[in-house]
Amino acid sequence: MATIHVVSLFLPYTINFEDKEQESRPPSPTSRTHSRRASAISIATRHSTTSLLDPTTPSRTPGGTEVDDAFPQFGPLSAALHFAKPGDPHSLVRNDAHLPDWGKQAVFNQPQSRAGLMPSGSILDFAKAHEDLQRQRKDSHQRSRRVSPKSRSSRAGSHDRAYEDKTWSVVTGVHGNGGLTNAIRDAKDSGDFDVTWVGTIGFPTDSIPAAMKDDISDALLHEWQSSTVYVKDKDLDGHYVHYCKTILWPIFNYQVPDHPKSKAFLDHSYGFYKSVNQAFADNIIGSYKKGDIIWVHDYHLLLVPRMVREKCPDAQIGFFLHTAFPSSEVFRCLAMREDLLNGMLGADLIAFQTDEYAQHFLQTCSRLLTVETVAEGVQMESRFVNVTSCPIGINLASTQAIRETAEVQDKIDLLARQYKGKKLIVARDKLDHIRGVRQKLLAFELFLNRHPQWASKVVLIQVATSTSESSELLSTVTDIVTRIDSVHSSLEHGSPLKFLQQDIPYAEFIALCTVADILMITSLRDGMNLTCHEYVICQDGTLSHKKWGPLILSEFTGSAVLFGKSHLSVNPWDFSGMAEAIKKALEMGVDEKARRWTHLHEVVQSHTGGLWFRQLAQALEKVHTEHGARDAASVPRLPVQQVCDKYKTAERRVFFLDYEGTLAPHRTPAGLPLSSPQRVLDALNELISDPKNTVYVMSGRKPSDLESDFRTVKSLGLIAENGCFVSSFGSESHAPDSPGLQRSTSRGVRRDWTGFPNMKATEEWKTAVKGILQYYLDYIEERNCSLIFRFDKATDQDAATRMGGECSDHINDACNSMRVRVVPIRQAVLIESLDWSKRSAANHILDELRAKHDIGVEDGKQHTDFLFIAGDDREDEVVFRWANELGKSGEVENVYTVSVGKRNTEATSTLTQGTTRLLSVLGRLTKISADAAPRDYFNSKMKA
């Protein structure tokens, strides 16, 4: 069985340290303190925590609103805030855990960070900081010369020795991705998966002795199937705190920070980001075995797929982004945008929570990298990367097991008594600028101002966990809370708002969702939001008389897309709309509640975490197999002898031969524009001389250009402008007034052309595109049914490429309804119709052959028994796919699709030596025709 490496920044497990001399002491039920050396955190002892169920909780406001502590310390029950069963490493983890800052957590006994201070975020401070750093290094060097080597060694190891006398145990990690952890445990419980986690252990490790690190790694690997990545505290601090949380997280959630404007800040933080990604890649590469599957998760590790691909080119790599992916206008604000995109594109499959995020990614790649994108993914130079969406879900079985515990039921009963006769609106959010707490409270205040009769009947319970950077936001929110209390509170009914500036235990939150009347989520952006999934499960009415509560959900969450129209969708910037949504939810009838909840419940049950993991595994296996089949190294060489044997016995042969890059190079060795070498013309004339052969040349060029190039090859069939025009094989004899044909005359040969596009509609979209490209008109090449924006002669290639990408993105958006697409080609961008291609032209030609021989598809007879197609670029792939389908269905007995050159392809064979080898193969076939032709005795005697 293949091992699946699940790669995430933090492992689902971490380490708790204890002093040996305290092992024999029984832990206090309310607190546990440990004697520690200077390098360890001493946990502050608290004998109470803020609770919805504690009537003695102090409060400043009449309704019991808790706003006293802006940043409360986690107490001895803090593990219950993150896990359903504290102390159990297999416990269900909160899907949306609101985590303490890395290196500052106080849930477990763990070391402090040695990262030190990072450079200033201001470019103005950089010179001063650089001078200070140089002076410190000089002072340190002078002091070190006065200290003996033995003394220095002793000091260096003093911190490490602080942990030599400690014991440790494996516990469930706080910083791990809770939704991911629960989903994989769900998949393992319901299927046969061999999963190995790869990640860091969630706390600073510079203080840990090397021998202890090795022991921890061995235990995690062999007992918990987890491979530990050790990085320096400074690297992880710079990576996680200063780049991921300060740069990437805001950008991915449409909050553009000021920090990317600082070159000093960026140089340092991105360097740490890259260093940590490389450490992960090295760990994966070191343990990788052929056949293993690698799944990289989230924005912390965007560079890992490419790093692994460079060392393991055949590896099966998937990448899943749990957050939202922004539009190209926002993502382009990142200074290292190309590196991040190319890092992700090292995967075989890139998956997002919703189609919207996947589309944003494709548009960003098209615009910033100037690569071809289609609905299925991104076409790179030598490989294809599939892009899809697959929303994550919750672990239903484990969630249901927690609901059925006595602890949850007791808290349900207490909450029901405490808030008897009240309508409860429940919310739990992290207090930051993305979760929309301020907007929610303003909307609730507006609701109470408009409908004051509800002030005594409703209570909004807002659980808001703080962050270290939310002091300004907290001040604003506190003002709103105070204003609501002062206006709408009373001694008789209390306050309509209970604001808890601290998290609550997981069991208590499940109980709260069970007795709630409404759940309100107003995030400004959220990848999925699994809190509402848990709420839907809790509203089945089995544990409380309350059931089928409405869900008010921001339209900017991934779950809103998943749920369709069964929730009350709100725009968090529309305070009036949110106020009306609260009123509608409170007054909603039972039948409507039941109808909405039933659909929500069906969605949650059909999108579980385990199913998500299995679907991703199946999708990756499928695309990896397809990519392997297309890889140039996997596609066999053309079996020339077999082709010759089948050619010899065939009676009706059809050839479709691409022109540029296949029959002849794109340019001559001297750099001159393409023209037909005499060897190509001779080979085509010899093929056509056999009456059993029908030969077409395919090109993106205009009809007049092809007529000029092949004017000496009579009867040759031509496909111009990538399938928009066809001049049939032997078309010189067509009558001038034949309907549907366009007359064209060139030197030596008069041809008739069939044009497929509606020229009036074509001129309309060309006019629209020219309006977009008017700034670049000097670079535009216009054809009958397409436009080409060329920048091969631009003096600034980087700027021209960037502008080409921007044009592609703009045209794809503006002209989508006109059935127009943009395809990046060599130093140019091609704009053409979606409705016509080389495939449609080739299919039209075969239809003509059927009619010519009076054969229908259902007759079982073959209008063609030998089909040979050769091409070299993306435009030819659609013809390869079409021809392969004809061969598989048996409609054509002998089908050969040939890719000329070295690239991934859907062709069944390759000719890596290029145009020269193809012409040699055609020469062998024409020799067979010549040998089989009746001998001309008269001419042979004259020659003799």
CSV table of N, CA and C in Angstrom, one decimal, residues 434-547:
chain,number,residue,atom,x,y,z
A,434,ILE,N,-10.9,40.3,9.9
A,434,ILE,CA,-11.4,39.5,8.8
A,434,ILE,C,-12.7,38.8,9.2
A,435,ARG,N,-12.9,38.5,10.5
A,435,ARG,CA,-14.1,37.8,11.0
A,435,ARG,C,-15.4,38.6,11.0
A,436,GLY,N,-15.3,39.9,10.9
A,436,GLY,CA,-16.6,40.7,10.8
A,436,GLY,C,-17.3,40.8,12.1
A,437,VAL,N,-16.6,40.8,13.3
A,437,VAL,CA,-17.3,41.0,14.6
A,437,VAL,C,-17.8,42.4,14.7
A,438,ARG,N,-17.1,43.4,14.3
A,438,ARG,CA,-17.5,44.8,14.4
A,438,ARG,C,-18.8,45.0,13.5
A,439,GLN,N,-18.8,44.4,12.3
A,439,GLN,CA,-19.9,44.6,11.4
A,439,GLN,C,-21.1,43.9,12.0
A,440,LYS,N,-20.9,42.8,12.6
A,440,LYS,CA,-22.1,42.0,13.2
A,440,LYS,C,-22.7,42.8,14.3
A,441,LEU,N,-21.9,43.4,15.2
A,441,LEU,CA,-22.4,44.1,16.4
A,441,LEU,C,-23.1,45.4,15.9
A,442,LEU,N,-22.6,46.0,14.9
A,442,LEU,CA,-23.3,47.2,14.4
A,442,LEU,C,-24.6,46.9,13.8
A,443,ALA,N,-24.7,45.7,13.1
A,443,ALA,CA,-25.9,45.3,12.5
A,443,ALA,C,-26.9,44.9,13.6
A,444,PHE,N,-26.4,44.3,14.6
A,444,PHE,CA,-27.3,43.9,15.8
A,444,PHE,C,-27.8,45.2,16.5
A,445,GLU,N,-27.0,46.2,16.6
A,445,GLU,CA,-27.4,47.5,17.2
A,445,GLU,C,-28.5,48.1,16.3
A,446,LEU,N,-28.3,48.1,15.0
A,446,LEU,CA,-29.3,48.7,14.1
A,446,LEU,C,-30.6,47.9,14.2
A,447,PHE,N,-30.5,46.6,14.3
A,447,PHE,CA,-31.7,45.8,14.5
A,447,PHE,C,-32.5,46.2,15.8
A,448,LEU,N,-31.8,46.4,16.9
A,448,LEU,CA,-32.5,46.8,18.1
A,448,LEU,C,-33.0,48.2,18.0
A,449,ASN,N,-32.3,49.1,17.3
A,449,ASN,CA,-32.8,50.5,17.2
A,449,ASN,C,-34.1,50.5,16.4
A,450,ARG,N,-34.1,49.6,15.3
A,450,ARG,CA,-35.3,49.6,14.5
A,450,ARG,C,-36.5,48.8,15.1
A,451,HIS,N,-36.1,47.8,15.9
A,451,HIS,CA,-37.2,47.0,16.5
A,451,HIS,C,-36.9,46.8,18.0
A,452,PRO,N,-37.1,47.9,18.8
A,452,PRO,CA,-36.8,47.9,20.2
A,452,PRO,C,-37.6,46.9,21.0
A,453,GLN,N,-38.8,46.4,20.5
A,453,GLN,CA,-39.6,45.4,21.2
A,453,GLN,C,-38.8,44.1,21.4
A,454,TRP,N,-37.8,43.8,20.5
A,454,TRP,CA,-37.0,42.6,20.6
A,454,TRP,C,-35.9,42.7,21.7
A,455,ALA,N,-35.6,43.8,22.3
A,455,ALA,CA,-34.5,44.0,23.2
A,455,ALA,C,-34.7,43.1,24.4
A,456,SER,N,-35.9,42.8,24.9
A,456,SER,CA,-36.2,42.0,26.0
A,456,SER,C,-36.4,40.6,25.7
A,457,LYS,N,-36.4,40.2,24.4
A,457,LYS,CA,-36.7,38.9,24.0
A,457,LYS,C,-35.5,38.1,23.4
A,458,VAL,N,-34.5,38.8,23.1
A,458,VAL,CA,-33.4,38.2,22.3
A,458,VAL,C,-32.1,38.5,23.0
A,459,VAL,N,-31.1,37.5,22.9
A,459,VAL,CA,-29.8,37.7,23.4
A,459,VAL,C,-28.8,37.3,22.4
A,460,LEU,N,-27.9,38.1,22.0
A,460,LEU,CA,-26.8,37.8,21.1
A,460,LEU,C,-25.6,37.4,22.0
A,461,ILE,N,-25.2,36.1,22.0
A,461,ILE,CA,-24.0,35.6,22.7
A,461,ILE,C,-22.8,35.6,21.7
A,462,GLN,N,-21.9,36.6,21.9
A,462,GLN,CA,-20.8,36.7,21.0
A,462,GLN,C,-19.5,36.3,21.7
A,463,VAL,N,-19.0,35.1,21.4
A,463,VAL,CA,-17.7,34.7,21.9
A,463,VAL,C,-16.6,35.2,21.0
A,464,ALA,N,-15.7,36.0,21.5
A,464,ALA,CA,-14.7,36.7,20.7
A,464,ALA,C,-13.3,36.4,21.3
A,465,THR,N,-12.5,35.6,20.6
A,465,THR,CA,-11.2,35.3,21.1
A,465,THR,C,-10.3,36.4,20.6
A,466,SER,N,-9.4,36.9,21.4
A,466,SER,CA,-8.5,38.0,21.1
A,466,SER,C,-7.3,37.6,20.4
A,467,THR,N,-6.6,38.5,19.7
A,467,THR,CA,-5.3,38.3,19.1
A,467,THR,C,-4.4,39.4,19.7
A,468,SER,N,-3.1,39.2,19.4
A,468,SER,CA,-2.1,40.2,20.0
A,468,SER,C,-2.1,41.5,19.2
A,469,GLU,N,-2.8,41.5,18.1
A,469,GLU,CA,-2.8,42.7,17.3
A,469,GLU,C,-4.2,43.4,17.1
A,470,SER,N,-5.1,43.1,18.0
A,470,SER,CA,-6.4,43.5,17.9
A,470,SER,C,-6.8,44.6,18.9
A,471,SER,N,-5.9,45.3,19.5
A,471,SER,CA,-6.2,46.3,20.5
A,471,SER,C,-7.0,47.4,20.0
A,472,GLU,N,-6.7,47.9,18.8
A,472,GLU,CA,-7.5,49.0,18.2
A,472,GLU,C,-8.9,48.5,17.9
A,473,LEU,N,-9.0,47.3,17.3
A,473,LEU,CA,-10.3,46.8,17.0
A,473,LEU,C,-11.1,46.5,18.3
A,474,LEU,N,-10.4,46.0,19.3
A,474,LEU,CA,-11.1,45.7,20.5
A,474,LEU,C,-11.7,47.0,21.1
A,475,SER,N,-10.9,48.1,21.0
A,475,SER,CA,-11.4,49.4,21.6
A,475,SER,C,-12.7,49.8,20.8
A,476,THR,N,-12.7,49.6,19.5
A,476,THR,CA,-13.9,49.9,18.7
A,476,THR,C,-15.1,49.1,19.1
A,477,VAL,N,-14.8,47.8,19.2
A,477,VAL,CA,-15.9,46.8,19.5
A,477,VAL,C,-16.4,47.1,20.9
A,478,THR,N,-15.5,47.4,21.9
A,478,THR,CA,-16.0,47.7,23.2
A,478,THR,C,-16.9,48.9,23.3
A,479,ASP,N,-16.6,49.9,22.5
A,479,ASP,CA,-17.5,51.1,22.4
A,479,ASP,C,-18.9,50.7,21.9
A,480,ILE,N,-18.9,49.8,20.9
A,480,ILE,CA,-20.2,49.3,20.4
A,480,ILE,C,-21.0,48.6,21.5
A,481,VAL,N,-20.3,47.7,22.2
A,481,VAL,CA,-20.9,46.9,23.2
A,481,VAL,C,-21.4,47.8,24.3
A,482,THR,N,-20.6,48.7,24.7
A,482,THR,CA,-21.1,49.7,25.8
A,482,THR,C,-22.3,50.4,25.4
A,483,ARG,N,-22.3,50.9,24.1
A,483,ARG,CA,-23.5,51.6,23.6
A,483,ARG,C,-24.7,50.8,23.6
A,484,ILE,N,-24.6,49.5,23.2
A,484,ILE,CA,-25.8,48.6,23.1
A,484,ILE,C,-26.3,48.4,24.6
A,485,ASP,N,-25.4,48.2,25.5
A,485,ASP,CA,-25.8,48.0,26.9
A,485,ASP,C,-26.5,49.2,27.5
A,486,SER,N,-25.9,50.4,27.2
A,486,SER,CA,-26.5,51.6,27.8
A,486,SER,C,-27.8,51.9,27.3
A,487,VAL,N,-28.1,51.6,26.0
A,487,VAL,CA,-29.4,52.0,25.4
A,487,VAL,C,-30.4,50.9,25.6
A,488,HIS,N,-30.1,49.6,25.5
A,488,HIS,CA,-31.1,48.6,25.4
A,488,HIS,C,-31.1,47.6,26.6
A,489,SER,N,-30.3,47.8,27.7
A,489,SER,CA,-30.3,47.0,28.8
A,489,SER,C,-31.4,47.5,29.8
A,490,SER,N,-31.8,46.6,30.7
A,490,SER,CA,-32.7,47.0,31.8
A,490,SER,C,-32.5,46.0,32.9
A,491,LEU,N,-32.9,46.5,34.1
A,491,LEU,CA,-32.8,45.6,35.3
A,491,LEU,C,-33.7,44.4,35.2
A,492,GLU,N,-34.8,44.6,34.6
A,492,GLU,CA,-35.8,43.5,34.5
A,492,GLU,C,-35.4,42.4,33.5
A,493,HIS,N,-34.9,42.8,32.4
A,493,HIS,CA,-34.6,41.8,31.3
A,493,HIS,C,-33.1,41.6,31.1
A,494,GLY,N,-32.3,42.4,31.7
A,494,GLY,CA,-30.9,42.3,31.5
A,494,GLY,C,-30.5,42.9,30.2
A,495,SER,N,-29.3,42.5,29.6
A,495,SER,CA,-28.8,43.0,28.4
A,495,SER,C,-29.1,42.0,27.2
A,496,PRO,N,-29.4,42.6,26.0
A,496,PRO,CA,-29.6,41.7,24.9
A,496,PRO,C,-28.2,41.3,24.3
A,497,LEU,N,-27.1,41.6,24.9
A,497,LEU,CA,-25.8,41.2,24.4
A,497,LEU,C,-24.9,40.7,25.5
A,498,LYS,N,-24.4,39.5,25.2
A,498,LYS,CA,-23.4,38.9,26.1
A,498,LYS,C,-22.1,38.8,25.3
A,499,PHE,N,-21.1,39.6,25.6
A,499,PHE,CA,-19.9,39.6,24.9
A,499,PHE,C,-18.8,39.0,25.7
A,500,LEU,N,-18.3,37.8,25.3
A,500,LEU,CA,-17.2,37.1,26.0
A,500,LEU,C,-15.9,37.3,25.3
A,501,GLN,N,-15.0,38.0,26.0
A,501,GLN,CA,-13.7,38.2,25.4
A,501,GLN,C,-12.8,37.1,25.8
A,502,GLN,N,-13.2,35.9,25.6
A,502,GLN,CA,-12.4,34.7,25.9
A,502,GLN,C,-13.2,33.5,25.3
A,503,ASP,N,-12.4,32.5,24.9
A,503,ASP,CA,-13.1,31.3,24.3
A,503,ASP,C,-13.8,30.5,25.4
A,504,ILE,N,-14.6,29.6,24.9
A,504,ILE,CA,-15.3,28.7,25.8
A,504,ILE,C,-15.0,27.3,25.5
A,505,PRO,N,-15.1,26.3,26.4
A,505,PRO,CA,-14.8,24.9,26.1
A,505,PRO,C,-15.6,24.4,25.0
A,506,TYR,N,-15.0,23.4,24.3
A,506,TYR,CA,-15.6,22.8,23.1
A,506,TYR,C,-17.0,22.2,23.4
A,507,ALA,N,-17.1,21.5,24.6
A,507,ALA,CA,-18.4,20.9,24.9
A,507,ALA,C,-19.4,22.0,25.2
A,508,GLU,N,-19.0,23.1,25.8
A,508,GLU,CA,-20.0,24.1,26.0
A,508,GLU,C,-20.4,24.8,24.7
A,509,PHE,N,-19.5,24.9,23.8
A,509,PHE,CA,-19.9,25.5,22.5
A,509,PHE,C,-20.9,24.6,21.7
A,510,ILE,N,-20.7,23.2,21.8
A,510,ILE,CA,-21.6,22.3,21.2
A,510,ILE,C,-23.0,22.4,21.9
A,511,ALA,N,-23.0,22.6,23.2
A,511,ALA,CA,-24.3,22.8,23.9
A,511,ALA,C,-25.0,24.1,23.5
A,512,LEU,N,-24.1,25.1,23.3
A,512,LEU,CA,-24.7,26.4,22.9
A,512,LEU,C,-25.3,26.3,21.5
A,513,CYS,N,-24.7,25.6,20.6
A,513,CYS,CA,-25.2,25.4,19.2
A,513,CYS,C,-26.5,24.6,19.3
A,514,THR,N,-26.7,23.8,20.3
A,514,THR,CA,-27.9,22.9,20.4
A,514,THR,C,-29.1,23.8,20.9
A,515,VAL,N,-28.9,24.7,21.8
A,515,VAL,CA,-30.0,25.5,22.3
A,515,VAL,C,-30.2,26.8,21.6
A,516,ALA,N,-29.4,27.1,20.6
A,516,ALA,CA,-29.4,28.4,19.9
A,516,ALA,C,-30.7,28.4,18.9
A,517,ASP,N,-31.1,29.6,18.7
A,517,ASP,CA,-32.2,29.8,17.7
A,517,ASP,C,-31.6,30.3,16.4
A,518,ILE,N,-30.5,30.9,16.4
A,518,ILE,CA,-29.8,31.4,15.2
A,518,ILE,C,-28.3,31.3,15.4
A,519,LEU,N,-27.6,31.0,14.3
A,519,LEU,CA,-26.2,31.1,14.3
A,519,LEU,C,-25.9,32.2,13.3
A,520,MET,N,-25.0,33.2,13.6
A,520,MET,CA,-24.7,34.3,12.8
A,520,MET,C,-23.2,34.4,12.5
A,521,ILE,N,-22.9,34.3,11.2
A,521,ILE,CA,-21.5,34.3,10.8
A,521,ILE,C,-21.3,35.4,9.8
A,522,THR,N,-20.5,36.4,10.0
A,522,THR,CA,-20.4,37.6,9.1
A,522,THR,C,-19.0,37.8,8.7
A,523,SER,N,-18.2,36.8,8.4
A,523,SER,CA,-16.8,36.9,8.0
A,523,SER,C,-16.7,37.7,6.7
A,524,LEU,N,-15.7,38.6,6.7
A,524,LEU,CA,-15.5,39.3,5.4
A,524,LEU,C,-14.9,38.5,4.4
A,525,ARG,N,-14.2,37.3,4.8
A,525,ARG,CA,-13.7,36.3,3.8
A,525,ARG,C,-13.4,35.1,4.7
A,526,ASP,N,-13.7,33.9,4.2
A,526,ASP,CA,-13.4,32.7,4.9
A,526,ASP,C,-13.4,31.6,3.9
A,527,GLY,N,-12.3,30.7,3.9
A,527,GLY,CA,-12.2,29.7,3.0
A,527,GLY,C,-13.4,28.7,3.0
A,528,MET,N,-13.8,28.3,4.2
A,528,MET,CA,-15.0,27.4,4.2
A,528,MET,C,-15.9,27.8,5.4
A,529,ASN,N,-15.4,27.7,6.7
A,529,ASN,CA,-16.1,27.9,7.9
A,529,ASN,C,-17.0,26.7,8.3
A,530,LEU,N,-16.3,25.8,9.1
A,530,LEU,CA,-17.0,24.6,9.5
A,530,LEU,C,-17.8,24.7,10.8
A,531,THR,N,-17.8,25.9,11.4
A,531,THR,CA,-18.6,26.1,12.6
A,531,THR,C,-20.1,26.0,12.2
A,532,CYS,N,-20.5,26.5,11.0
A,532,CYS,CA,-21.9,26.4,10.6
A,532,CYS,C,-22.3,24.9,10.3
A,533,HIS,N,-21.3,24.1,9.9
A,533,HIS,CA,-21.6,22.7,9.7
A,533,HIS,C,-22.0,22.0,11.0
A,534,GLU,N,-21.2,22.3,12.1
A,534,GLU,CA,-21.5,21.8,13.4
A,534,GLU,C,-22.8,22.3,13.9
A,535,TYR,N,-23.1,23.5,13.7
A,535,TYR,CA,-24.4,24.1,14.1
A,535,TYR,C,-25.6,23.3,13.5
A,536,VAL,N,-25.5,23.0,12.2
A,536,VAL,CA,-26.5,22.3,11.5
A,536,VAL,C,-26.8,21.0,12.1
A,537,ILE,N,-25.7,20.2,12.4
A,537,ILE,CA,-25.8,18.9,13.0
A,537,ILE,C,-26.5,19.0,14.4
A,538,CYS,N,-26.1,20.1,15.2
A,538,CYS,CA,-26.7,20.2,16.5
A,538,CYS,C,-28.2,20.6,16.5
A,539,GLN,N,-28.7,21.1,15.4
A,539,GLN,CA,-30.0,21.6,15.3
A,539,GLN,C,-31.1,20.5,14.9
A,540,ASP,N,-30.8,19.2,15.1
A,540,ASP,CA,-31.7,18.2,14.7
A,540,ASP,C,-32.8,17.9,15.7
A,541,GLY,N,-32.8,18.6,16.9
A,541,GLY,CA,-33.8,18.5,17.9
A,541,GLY,C,-33.8,17.2,18.7
A,542,THR,N,-32.8,16.4,18.7
A,542,THR,CA,-32.7,15.2,19.5
A,542,THR,C,-32.3,15.5,20.9
A,543,LEU,N,-31.6,16.6,21.2
A,543,LEU,CA,-31.1,16.9,22.6
A,543,LEU,C,-31.8,18.1,23.2
A,544,SER,N,-32.6,18.8,22.4
A,544,SER,CA,-33.2,20.0,22.9
A,544,SER,C,-34.6,20.2,22.2
A,545,HIS,N,-35.5,20.9,22.9
A,545,HIS,CA,-36.7,21.2,22.2
A,545,HIS,C,-36.6,22.2,21.1
A,546,LYS,N,-35.4,22.9,21.1
A,546,LYS,CA,-35.2,23.8,20.0
A,546,LYS,C,-34.6,23.1,18.8
A,547,LYS,N,-35.0,23.4,17.6
A,547,LYS,CA,-34.5,22.7,16.4
A,547,LYS,C,-34.7,23.5,15.2
